[in-house]
XYZ file of C-alpha atoms in Angstrom:
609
model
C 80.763 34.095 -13.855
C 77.870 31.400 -13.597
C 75.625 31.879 -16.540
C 71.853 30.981 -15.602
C 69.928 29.157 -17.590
C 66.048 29.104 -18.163
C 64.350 26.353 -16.243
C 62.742 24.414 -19.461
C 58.705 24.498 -19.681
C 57.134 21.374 -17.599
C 56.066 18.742 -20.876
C 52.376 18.660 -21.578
C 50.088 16.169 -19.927
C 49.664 12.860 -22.163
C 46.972 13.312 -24.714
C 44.597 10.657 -22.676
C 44.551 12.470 -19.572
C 43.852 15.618 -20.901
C 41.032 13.988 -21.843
C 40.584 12.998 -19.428
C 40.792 16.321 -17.295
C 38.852 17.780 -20.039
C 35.358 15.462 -19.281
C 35.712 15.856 -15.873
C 35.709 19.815 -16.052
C 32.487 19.136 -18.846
C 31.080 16.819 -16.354
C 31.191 19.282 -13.418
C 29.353 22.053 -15.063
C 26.801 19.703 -17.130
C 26.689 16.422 -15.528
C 24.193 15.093 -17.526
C 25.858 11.926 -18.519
C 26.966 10.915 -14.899
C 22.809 11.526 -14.191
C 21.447 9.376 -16.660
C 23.905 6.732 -16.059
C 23.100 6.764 -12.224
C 19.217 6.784 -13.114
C 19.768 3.447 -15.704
C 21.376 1.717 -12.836
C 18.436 2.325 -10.560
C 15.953 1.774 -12.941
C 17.357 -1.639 -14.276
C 17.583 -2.734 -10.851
C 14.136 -1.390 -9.325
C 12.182 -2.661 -12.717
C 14.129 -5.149 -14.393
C 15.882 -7.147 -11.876
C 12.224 -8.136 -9.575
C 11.215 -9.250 -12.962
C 14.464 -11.375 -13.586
C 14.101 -12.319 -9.751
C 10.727 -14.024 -10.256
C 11.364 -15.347 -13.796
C 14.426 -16.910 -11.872
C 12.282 -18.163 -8.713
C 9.818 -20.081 -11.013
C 12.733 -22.145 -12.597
C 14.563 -22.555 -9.487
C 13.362 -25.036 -6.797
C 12.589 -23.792 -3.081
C 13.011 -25.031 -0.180
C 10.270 -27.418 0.749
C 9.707 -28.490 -2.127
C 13.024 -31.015 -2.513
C 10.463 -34.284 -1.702
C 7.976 -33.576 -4.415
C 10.819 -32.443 -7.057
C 13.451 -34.932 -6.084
C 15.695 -32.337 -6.893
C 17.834 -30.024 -4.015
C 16.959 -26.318 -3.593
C 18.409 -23.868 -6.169
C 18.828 -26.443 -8.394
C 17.123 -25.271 -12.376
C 13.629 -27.135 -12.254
C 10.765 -27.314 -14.533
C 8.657 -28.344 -11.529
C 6.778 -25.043 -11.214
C 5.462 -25.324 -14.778
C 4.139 -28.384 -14.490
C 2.485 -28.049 -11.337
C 0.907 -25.240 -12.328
C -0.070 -26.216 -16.125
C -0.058 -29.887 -16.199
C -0.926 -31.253 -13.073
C -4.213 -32.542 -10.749
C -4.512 -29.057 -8.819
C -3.832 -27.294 -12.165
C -7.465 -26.530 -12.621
C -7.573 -25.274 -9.134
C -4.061 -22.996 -9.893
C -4.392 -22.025 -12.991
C -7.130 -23.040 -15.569
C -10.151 -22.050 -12.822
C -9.042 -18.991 -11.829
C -8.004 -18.138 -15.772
C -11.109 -18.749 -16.694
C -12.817 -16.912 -14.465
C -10.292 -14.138 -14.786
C -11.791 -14.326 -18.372
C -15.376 -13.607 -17.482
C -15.257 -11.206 -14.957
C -12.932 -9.263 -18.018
C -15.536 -9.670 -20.803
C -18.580 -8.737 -17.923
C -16.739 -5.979 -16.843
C -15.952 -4.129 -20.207
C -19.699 -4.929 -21.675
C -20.822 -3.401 -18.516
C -18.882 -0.326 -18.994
C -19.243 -0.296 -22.805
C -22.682 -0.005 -22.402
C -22.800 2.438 -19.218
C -20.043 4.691 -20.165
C -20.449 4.850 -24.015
C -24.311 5.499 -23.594
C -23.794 8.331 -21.301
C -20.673 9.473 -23.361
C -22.489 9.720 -26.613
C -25.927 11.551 -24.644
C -23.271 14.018 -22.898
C -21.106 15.072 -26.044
C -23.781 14.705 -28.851
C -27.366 15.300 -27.525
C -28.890 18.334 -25.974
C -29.706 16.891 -22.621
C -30.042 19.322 -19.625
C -27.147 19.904 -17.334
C -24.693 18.389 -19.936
C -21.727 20.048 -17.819
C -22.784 18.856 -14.744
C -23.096 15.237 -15.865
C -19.772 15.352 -17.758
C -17.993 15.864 -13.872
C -20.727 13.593 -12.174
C -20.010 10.782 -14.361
C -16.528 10.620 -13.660
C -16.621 10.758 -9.826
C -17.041 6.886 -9.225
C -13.284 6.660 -10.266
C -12.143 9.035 -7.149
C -13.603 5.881 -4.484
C -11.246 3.097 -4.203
C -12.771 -0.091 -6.339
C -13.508 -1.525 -2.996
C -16.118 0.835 -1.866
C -18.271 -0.800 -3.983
C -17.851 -4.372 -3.178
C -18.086 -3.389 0.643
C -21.375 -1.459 -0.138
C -22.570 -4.668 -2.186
C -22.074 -6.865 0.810
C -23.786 -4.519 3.238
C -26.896 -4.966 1.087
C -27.059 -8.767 -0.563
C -24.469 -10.464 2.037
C -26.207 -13.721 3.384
C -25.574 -16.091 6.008
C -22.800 -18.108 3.954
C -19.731 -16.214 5.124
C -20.401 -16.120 8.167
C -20.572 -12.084 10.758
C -23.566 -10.044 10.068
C -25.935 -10.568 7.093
C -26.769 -7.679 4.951
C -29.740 -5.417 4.633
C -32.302 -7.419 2.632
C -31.294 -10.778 5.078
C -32.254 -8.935 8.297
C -35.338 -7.829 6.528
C -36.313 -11.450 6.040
C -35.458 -11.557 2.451
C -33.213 -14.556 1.762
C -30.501 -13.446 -0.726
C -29.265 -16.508 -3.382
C -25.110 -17.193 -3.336
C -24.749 -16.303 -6.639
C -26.470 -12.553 -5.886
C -24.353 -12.091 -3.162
C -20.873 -13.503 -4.339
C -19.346 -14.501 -7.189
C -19.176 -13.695 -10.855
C -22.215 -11.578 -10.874
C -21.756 -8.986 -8.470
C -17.782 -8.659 -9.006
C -19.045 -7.797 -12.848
C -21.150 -5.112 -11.788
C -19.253 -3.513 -8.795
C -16.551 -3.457 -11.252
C -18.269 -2.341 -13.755
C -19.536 0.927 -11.479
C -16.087 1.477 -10.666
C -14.418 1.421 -14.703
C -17.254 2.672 -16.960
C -14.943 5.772 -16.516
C -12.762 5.266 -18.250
C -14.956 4.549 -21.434
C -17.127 7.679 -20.223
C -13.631 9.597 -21.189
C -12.037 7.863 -23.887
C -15.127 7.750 -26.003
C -16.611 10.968 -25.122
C -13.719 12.721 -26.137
C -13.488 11.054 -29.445
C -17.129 11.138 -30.314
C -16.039 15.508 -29.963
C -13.227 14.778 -32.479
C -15.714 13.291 -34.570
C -16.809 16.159 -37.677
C -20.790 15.771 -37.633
C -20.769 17.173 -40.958
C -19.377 14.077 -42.241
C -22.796 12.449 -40.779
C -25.033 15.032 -42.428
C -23.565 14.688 -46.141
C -23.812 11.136 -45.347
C -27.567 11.818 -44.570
C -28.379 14.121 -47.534
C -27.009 11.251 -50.037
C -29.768 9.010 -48.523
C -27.688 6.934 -46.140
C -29.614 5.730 -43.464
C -28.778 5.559 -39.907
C -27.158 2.422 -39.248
C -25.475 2.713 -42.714
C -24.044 6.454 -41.387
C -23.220 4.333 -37.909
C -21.557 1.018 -39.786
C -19.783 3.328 -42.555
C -18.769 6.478 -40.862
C -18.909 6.682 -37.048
C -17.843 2.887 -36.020
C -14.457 3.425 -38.110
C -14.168 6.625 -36.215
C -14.391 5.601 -33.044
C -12.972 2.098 -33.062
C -8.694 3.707 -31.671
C -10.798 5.024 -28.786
C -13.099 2.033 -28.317
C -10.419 -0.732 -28.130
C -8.148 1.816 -26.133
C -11.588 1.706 -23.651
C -11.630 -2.170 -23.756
C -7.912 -2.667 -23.416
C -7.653 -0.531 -20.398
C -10.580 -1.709 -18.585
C -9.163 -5.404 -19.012
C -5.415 -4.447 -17.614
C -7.302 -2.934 -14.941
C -9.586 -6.034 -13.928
C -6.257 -8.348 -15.004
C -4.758 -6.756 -11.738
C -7.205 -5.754 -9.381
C -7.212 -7.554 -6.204
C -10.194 -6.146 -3.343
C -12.960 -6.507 -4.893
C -12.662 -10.446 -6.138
C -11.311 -10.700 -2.335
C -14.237 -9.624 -0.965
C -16.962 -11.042 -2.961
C -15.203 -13.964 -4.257
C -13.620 -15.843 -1.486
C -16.640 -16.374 0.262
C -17.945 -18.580 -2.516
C -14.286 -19.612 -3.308
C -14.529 -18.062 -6.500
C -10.512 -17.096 -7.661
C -9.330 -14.588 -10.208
C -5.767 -14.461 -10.906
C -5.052 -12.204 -9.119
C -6.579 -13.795 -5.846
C -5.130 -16.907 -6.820
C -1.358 -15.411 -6.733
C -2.000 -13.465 -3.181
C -3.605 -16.686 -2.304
C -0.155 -18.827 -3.750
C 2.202 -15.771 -1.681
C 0.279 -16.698 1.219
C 0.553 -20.390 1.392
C 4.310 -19.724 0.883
C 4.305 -21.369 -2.525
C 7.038 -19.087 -4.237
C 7.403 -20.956 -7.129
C 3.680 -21.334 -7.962
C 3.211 -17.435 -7.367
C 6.215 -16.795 -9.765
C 5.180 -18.585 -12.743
C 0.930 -16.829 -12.091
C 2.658 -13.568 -11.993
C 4.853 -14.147 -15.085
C 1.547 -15.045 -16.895
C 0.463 -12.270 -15.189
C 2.952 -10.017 -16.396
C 2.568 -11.539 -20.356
C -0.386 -10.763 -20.404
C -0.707 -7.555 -19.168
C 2.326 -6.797 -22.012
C 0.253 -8.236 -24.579
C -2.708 -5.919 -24.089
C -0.833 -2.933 -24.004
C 1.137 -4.014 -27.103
C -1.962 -4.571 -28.638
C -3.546 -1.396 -27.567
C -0.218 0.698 -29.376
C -0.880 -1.432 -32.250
C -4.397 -1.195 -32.813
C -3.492 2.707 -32.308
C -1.714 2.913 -35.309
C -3.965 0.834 -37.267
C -6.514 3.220 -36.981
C -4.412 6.582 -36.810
C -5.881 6.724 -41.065
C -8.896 7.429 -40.234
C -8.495 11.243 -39.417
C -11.289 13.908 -39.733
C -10.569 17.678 -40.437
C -13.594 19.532 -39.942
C -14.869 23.189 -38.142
C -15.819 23.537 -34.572
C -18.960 24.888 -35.232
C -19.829 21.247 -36.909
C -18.237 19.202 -34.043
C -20.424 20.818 -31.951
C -23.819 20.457 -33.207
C -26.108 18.332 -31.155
C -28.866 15.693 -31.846
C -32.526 17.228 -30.566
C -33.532 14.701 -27.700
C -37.073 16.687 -28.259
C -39.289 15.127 -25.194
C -36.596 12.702 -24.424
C -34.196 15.356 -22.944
C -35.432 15.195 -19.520
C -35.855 11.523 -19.245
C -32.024 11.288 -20.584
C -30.757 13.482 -18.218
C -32.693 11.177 -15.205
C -30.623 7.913 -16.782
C -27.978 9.817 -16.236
C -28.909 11.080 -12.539
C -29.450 7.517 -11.956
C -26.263 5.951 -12.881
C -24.752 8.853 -10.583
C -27.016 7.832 -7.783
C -26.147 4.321 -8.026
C -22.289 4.658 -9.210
C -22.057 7.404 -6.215
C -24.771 8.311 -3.652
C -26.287 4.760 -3.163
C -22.603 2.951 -2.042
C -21.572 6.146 -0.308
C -24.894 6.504 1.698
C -24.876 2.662 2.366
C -21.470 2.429 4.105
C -22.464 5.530 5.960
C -25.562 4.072 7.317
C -24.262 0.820 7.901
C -21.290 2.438 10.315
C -24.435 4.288 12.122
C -26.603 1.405 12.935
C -25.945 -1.864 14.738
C -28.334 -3.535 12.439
C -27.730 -3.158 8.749
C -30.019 0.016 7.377
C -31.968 0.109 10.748
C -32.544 3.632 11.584
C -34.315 2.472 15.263
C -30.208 1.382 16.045
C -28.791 4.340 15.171
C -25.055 4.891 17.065
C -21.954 6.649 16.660
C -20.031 3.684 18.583
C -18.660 2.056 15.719
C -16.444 5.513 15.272
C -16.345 7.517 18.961
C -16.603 4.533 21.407
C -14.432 3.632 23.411
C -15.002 0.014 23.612
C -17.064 -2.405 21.059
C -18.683 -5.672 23.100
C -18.145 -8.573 21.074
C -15.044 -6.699 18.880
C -11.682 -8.726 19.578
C -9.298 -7.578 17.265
C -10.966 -3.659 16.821
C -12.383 -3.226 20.380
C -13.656 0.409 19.602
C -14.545 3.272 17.700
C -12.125 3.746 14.510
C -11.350 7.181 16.189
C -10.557 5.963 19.719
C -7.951 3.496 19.355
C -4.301 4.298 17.514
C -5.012 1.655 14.326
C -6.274 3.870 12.564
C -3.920 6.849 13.393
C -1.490 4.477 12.920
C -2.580 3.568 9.716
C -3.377 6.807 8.017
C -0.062 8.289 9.088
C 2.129 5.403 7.586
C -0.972 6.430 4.610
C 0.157 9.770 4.718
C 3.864 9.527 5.258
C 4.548 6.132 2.980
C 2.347 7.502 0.092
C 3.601 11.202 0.492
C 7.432 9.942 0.187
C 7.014 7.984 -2.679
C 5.050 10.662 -4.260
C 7.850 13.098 -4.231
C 10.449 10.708 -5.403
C 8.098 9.455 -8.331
C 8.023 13.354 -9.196
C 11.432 14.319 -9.091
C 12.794 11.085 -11.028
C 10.211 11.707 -13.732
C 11.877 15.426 -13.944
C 15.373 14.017 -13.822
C 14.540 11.500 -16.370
C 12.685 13.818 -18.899
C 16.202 15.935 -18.031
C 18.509 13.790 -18.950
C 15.912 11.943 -22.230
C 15.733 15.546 -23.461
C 19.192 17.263 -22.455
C 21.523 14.481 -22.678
C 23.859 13.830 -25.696
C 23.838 9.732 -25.653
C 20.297 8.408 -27.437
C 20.512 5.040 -25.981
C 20.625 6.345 -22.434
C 17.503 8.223 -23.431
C 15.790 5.145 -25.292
C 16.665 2.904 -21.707
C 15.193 5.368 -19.437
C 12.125 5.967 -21.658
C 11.368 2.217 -22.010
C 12.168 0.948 -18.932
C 10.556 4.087 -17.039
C 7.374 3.201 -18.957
C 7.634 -0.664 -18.059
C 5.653 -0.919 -14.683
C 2.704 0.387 -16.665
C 2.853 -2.686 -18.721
C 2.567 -4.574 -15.460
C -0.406 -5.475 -13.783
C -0.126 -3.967 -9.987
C -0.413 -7.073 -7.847
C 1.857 -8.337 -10.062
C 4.819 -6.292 -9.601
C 4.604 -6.196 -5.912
C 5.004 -10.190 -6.400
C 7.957 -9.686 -8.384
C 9.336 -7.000 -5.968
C 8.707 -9.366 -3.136
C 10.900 -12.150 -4.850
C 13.308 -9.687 -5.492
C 13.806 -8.006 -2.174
C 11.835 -10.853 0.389
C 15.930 -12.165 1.189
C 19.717 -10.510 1.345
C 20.911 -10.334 -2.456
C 25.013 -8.991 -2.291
C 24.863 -5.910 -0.586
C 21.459 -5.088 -1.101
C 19.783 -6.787 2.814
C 15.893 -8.227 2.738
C 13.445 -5.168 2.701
C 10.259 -6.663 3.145
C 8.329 -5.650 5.831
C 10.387 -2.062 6.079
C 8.952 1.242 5.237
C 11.840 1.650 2.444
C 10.282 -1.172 0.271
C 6.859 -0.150 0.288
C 8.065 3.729 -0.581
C 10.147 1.845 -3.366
C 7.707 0.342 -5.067
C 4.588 2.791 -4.740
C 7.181 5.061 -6.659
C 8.420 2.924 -9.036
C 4.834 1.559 -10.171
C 3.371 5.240 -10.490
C 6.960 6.421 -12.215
C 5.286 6.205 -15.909
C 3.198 8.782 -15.782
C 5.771 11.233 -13.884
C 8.166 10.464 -16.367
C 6.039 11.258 -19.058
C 5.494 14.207 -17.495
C 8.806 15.116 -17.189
C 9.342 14.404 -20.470
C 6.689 16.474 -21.849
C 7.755 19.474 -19.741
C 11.007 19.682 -20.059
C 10.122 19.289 -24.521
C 8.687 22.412 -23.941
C 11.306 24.685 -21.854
C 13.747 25.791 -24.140
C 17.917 25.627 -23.279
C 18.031 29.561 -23.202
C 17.894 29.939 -19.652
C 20.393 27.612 -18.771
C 23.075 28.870 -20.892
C 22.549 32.103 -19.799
C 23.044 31.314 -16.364
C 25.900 28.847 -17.332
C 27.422 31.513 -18.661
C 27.504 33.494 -15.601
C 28.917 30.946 -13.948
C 26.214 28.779 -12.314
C 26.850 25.433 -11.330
C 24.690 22.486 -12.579
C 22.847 22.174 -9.122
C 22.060 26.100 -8.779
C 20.758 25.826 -12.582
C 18.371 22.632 -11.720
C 17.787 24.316 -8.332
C 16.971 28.327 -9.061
C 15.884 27.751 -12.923
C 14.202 24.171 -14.076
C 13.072 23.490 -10.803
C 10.707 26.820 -10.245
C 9.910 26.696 -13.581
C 8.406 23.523 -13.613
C 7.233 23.315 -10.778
C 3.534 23.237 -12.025
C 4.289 19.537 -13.622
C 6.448 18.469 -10.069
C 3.214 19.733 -8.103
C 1.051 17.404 -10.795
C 3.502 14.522 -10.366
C 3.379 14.552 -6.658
C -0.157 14.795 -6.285
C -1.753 12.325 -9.148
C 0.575 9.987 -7.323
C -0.729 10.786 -3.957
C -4.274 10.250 -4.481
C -3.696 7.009 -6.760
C -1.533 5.976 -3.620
C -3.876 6.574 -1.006
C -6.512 3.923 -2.271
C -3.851 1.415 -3.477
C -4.891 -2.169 -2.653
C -3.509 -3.977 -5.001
C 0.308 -3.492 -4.983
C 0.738 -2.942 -1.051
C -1.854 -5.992 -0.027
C 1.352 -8.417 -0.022
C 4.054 -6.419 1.182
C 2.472 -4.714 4.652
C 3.087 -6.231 7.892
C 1.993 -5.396 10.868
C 4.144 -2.519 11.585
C 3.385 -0.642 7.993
C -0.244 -1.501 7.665
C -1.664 1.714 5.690
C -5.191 2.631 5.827
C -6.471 0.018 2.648
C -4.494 -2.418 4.039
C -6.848 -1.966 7.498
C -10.181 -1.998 6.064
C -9.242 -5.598 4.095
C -8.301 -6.790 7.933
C -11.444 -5.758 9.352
C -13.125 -7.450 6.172
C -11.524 -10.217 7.085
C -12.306 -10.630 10.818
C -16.382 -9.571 9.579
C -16.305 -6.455 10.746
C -18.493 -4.453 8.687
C -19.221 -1.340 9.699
C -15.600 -0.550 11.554
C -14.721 -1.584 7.468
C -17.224 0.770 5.819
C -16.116 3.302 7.865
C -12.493 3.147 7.421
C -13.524 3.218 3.968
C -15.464 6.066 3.876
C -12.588 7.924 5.181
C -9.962 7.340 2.333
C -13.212 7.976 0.231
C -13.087 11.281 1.703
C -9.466 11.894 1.557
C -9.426 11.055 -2.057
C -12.498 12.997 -3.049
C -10.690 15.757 -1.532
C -7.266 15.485 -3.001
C -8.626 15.308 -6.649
C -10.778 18.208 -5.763
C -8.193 19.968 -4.536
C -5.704 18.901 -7.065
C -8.216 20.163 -10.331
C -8.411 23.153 -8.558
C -5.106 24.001 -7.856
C -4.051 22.645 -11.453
C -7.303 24.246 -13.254
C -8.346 20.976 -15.121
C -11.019 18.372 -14.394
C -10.685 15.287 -15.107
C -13.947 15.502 -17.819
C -12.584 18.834 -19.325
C -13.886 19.073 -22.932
C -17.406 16.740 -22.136
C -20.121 18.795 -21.754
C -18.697 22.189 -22.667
């Protein structure tokens, strides 16, 4: 009789691959790892590699160039540099339009030191009537694109120089001087209107930090004024002061419309004019090496602005809010403050606004005898070539403000959803240097003036690279980088948020057997949705007056609505430009509006209150 034996146990798996098997059963429930690798590899090459791209363009020659270099294309050159530092156009290149990069900088931030601080310190420390409805009138010069400003400048002081219709005080007989009507002068003040902002903010708030008791024992030991000023409140205020000049000068650094429009017609180049100005010659190697210095020195002013920061983070102040809030007594002055301050709104807000308006009603400048609604409802313009009707009849600007709506709208929503994803994984996931990448390099393109990034994106994606074919003029690569530049504040965002939601909720429903995408999908998701609805908008409204990154990469099939009211600038059509104008004024006004109301914040919450 056959005895049967027991078939022997199968042998255990090798110790690797049940390792193996182990991480990929982790990885399927909490892929957190897989995530963060995924978002390093898109990050490194939608930040890093357009800035390796250009650095590499500006030491490598181009074609065209083989004659003056003596050297083939692609071969390592240091003919770039020396064209552009060293040579007889170097003045014209670089030097010039450094220089005078320089000065509209130090006009612009004296202008809005002055402007913004004044009304800062009268709002937050004085008793001036309608403190609360300053504190949100003050602010609403940042909602117009920078451009509204410069177009509303021209419409007024533009002379016979550039050629197209002269400006109000020229048709009234009144001959207007170059140097009122371009150059330094009026960039430095349109600028200024569009900035002092930011100082309005950043020094308003502090001077609220500020303890005023500190002032008044300072008083009672016989201190005088200045000596209370020099001793006690300068200290105080200087994080938030060179925070206000830093950020005003990274600003100017990289703003292109309004040098464009009031600089080229006296030929008067900023850097950043100079570099569109390079991109449109087709000199790839000169643009590279202006938007590397571009790039070092927008780095340098941010590095200076963190270290300044904690320079000054000693002088602290712990005081009662009783004493923060005391105000000075204006006495008779009160009412005479609050007109300075109804002035600067006027001429920050109502005077450009109700200029372009005018100017798109009337066929001469301000001239209320010419009054028409042809420049927006007709359906042909005599004389127009290029724009032969109203801005409503025709499809431009249909055209436009869809690719407006549906460029900016994509990229708004991506921006969000990566800054969740990456405060996900920075927060959730188990590997610090994956977190330290993604919070540096997520934070890089603020380092970077605009203009200057879409430079180095255009080097980067302007040909076929491996798999990767040439983007520019597609939808894709304007989408790409709208998102990537506006991806540091979305990503601090989503860092901040997800800080503050707890793991409790996910390992309950891990527990019960949820998969990673039903936990992102049915728990952080609705949770947070208040920061995803904050990252999609901010983005949206910054995106919808955006000049200075999409200027170079637009063709004529993605032309968005800024991008049409520099064209019509260009062929001198002013009022078919003020009105264009006027309506991503309106757009934007509304979006912020809407987006303060739907988030219950204001962008001068605290000032005033």
């Amino acid at each position: 009789m056959a005895v049967r034996t027991k078939a022997a146990p199968p042998p255990p798996p090798p110790l690797r691959r049940r390792r193996l098997l182990y991480r990929l059963r982790v990885l399927r429930h909490d892929p957190t790892a897989v995530l963060g690798l995924i978002l390093v590899g898109v990050l490194a090459y939608l930040v890093v590699a357009p800035l390796v791209a250009v650095l590499s363009d500006a030491f490598r020659l181009q074609y065209g160039d083989e004659v003056h270099a003596g050297q083939q294309p692609g071969e390592w050159t240091g003919y770039y540099l020396w064209r552009v530092f060293r040579s007889q156009v170097s003045g014209l290149l670089f030097y010039e339009p450094l220089l005078n990069t320089l000065v509209v900088s130090l006009g612009t931030v004296l202008f809005a030191l002055v402007v913004g601080g004044g009304m800062a310190w009268m709002v937050t420390r004085t008793n001036v009537p309608g403190r609360k409805w300053l504190a949100g009138a003050l602010v609403v010069p940042y909602m117009l694109p920078s451009w509204t400003f410069s177009l509303a400048w021209l419409t007024l002081f533009k002379n016979d120089r550039a050629g197209g219709q002269v400006g109000v005080l020229q048709a009234q007989g009144i001959q207007t001087p170059d140097w009122l009507a371009y150059g330094p002068l009026p960039i430095v003040v349109t600028l200024g209107l569009h900035y002092y902002p930011f100082v309005f903010l950043l020094v308003g708030n502090a001077l609220r930090r500020i303890d005023a008791q500190l002032e008044d024992s300072a008083r009672i030991l016989g201190a005088p004024r200045r000596v209370v000023v020099r001793r006690i409140v300068a200290p105080l205020m200087l994080p938030a002061l060179s925070s206000a000049v830093l950020l005003v000068v990274g600003r100017v650094l990289g703003t292109f419309g309004t040098p464009y429009v009031l600089g080229l017609p006296a030929d008067y180049r900023v850097l950043s004019t100079g570099l569109y100005q390079a991109i449109r010659d087709r000199s790839t190697g000169v643009a590279s090496v202006l938007t590397a210095v571009i790039v070092i020195i927008g780095v340098l002013i941010v590095f200076c602005d963190a270290r300044l920061l904690r320079e000054h983070r000693r002088f602290v102040t712990v005081g009662g809010k009783g004493a923060m809030d005391r105000l000075s007594d204006l006495r008779t002055w009160r009412w005479p403050a609050f007109a300075l301050g109804a002035v600067i709104f006027v001429v920050s807000v109502v005077v450009p606004v109700l200029t372009l308006l005018l100017s798109s009603l009337t066929r001469t400048p301000m001239d209320l005898s010419t009054l028409t609604l042809s420049y927006w409802f007709a359906d042909s313009l005599p004389g127009a070539v290029g724009f032969p009707h109203g801005i409503f009849r025709g499809s431009e600007l249909w055209t436009a403000a869809w690719n407006s709506l549906r460029i900016v709208g994509l990229a708004s929503v991506i921006c969000a959803v990566a800054g969740l994803l990456i405060g996900y994984v920075v927060v959730r996931g188990s590997a610090p240097r994956i977190a330290a990448f993604l919070r540096q390099v997520s934070f890089l393109p603020y380092l970077i003036p605009g203009i200057a990034f879409a430079a180095a994106s255009l080097s980067l994606f302007a040909v076929a690279r491996g798999p990767v074919p040439a983007l520019y003029g597609t939808t894709f690569l304007l989408i790409l980088v709208m998102a990537v530049t506006h991806l540091p504040y979305s990503s601090r965002s989503g860092i901040a948020a997800m800080t503050q939601l707890g793991r409790d909720p996910e390992e309950a429903a891990q527990i019960a057997g949820a998969s990673w995408w039903q936990r992102m999908r049915r728990i952080v998701f609705p949770i947070q949705k208040g920061a995803l609805v904050t990252g999609i908008v901010l983005p949206f409204i910054s995106g919808l007056k955006e000049l200075s990154i999409v200027v170079m990469l637009t063709t004529t099939g993605t032309e968005l609505l800024t991008t049409l009211s520099i064209g019509l600038v260009d062929y001198g059509y002013t009022q078919l430009a003020n009105a264009v104008v006027l309506v991503i004024a309106l757009v934007s006004f509304t979006m912020t509006y809407l987006t303060q109301r739907l988030t219950k914040s204001s962008l001068a919450s605290g000032l005033g209150g």
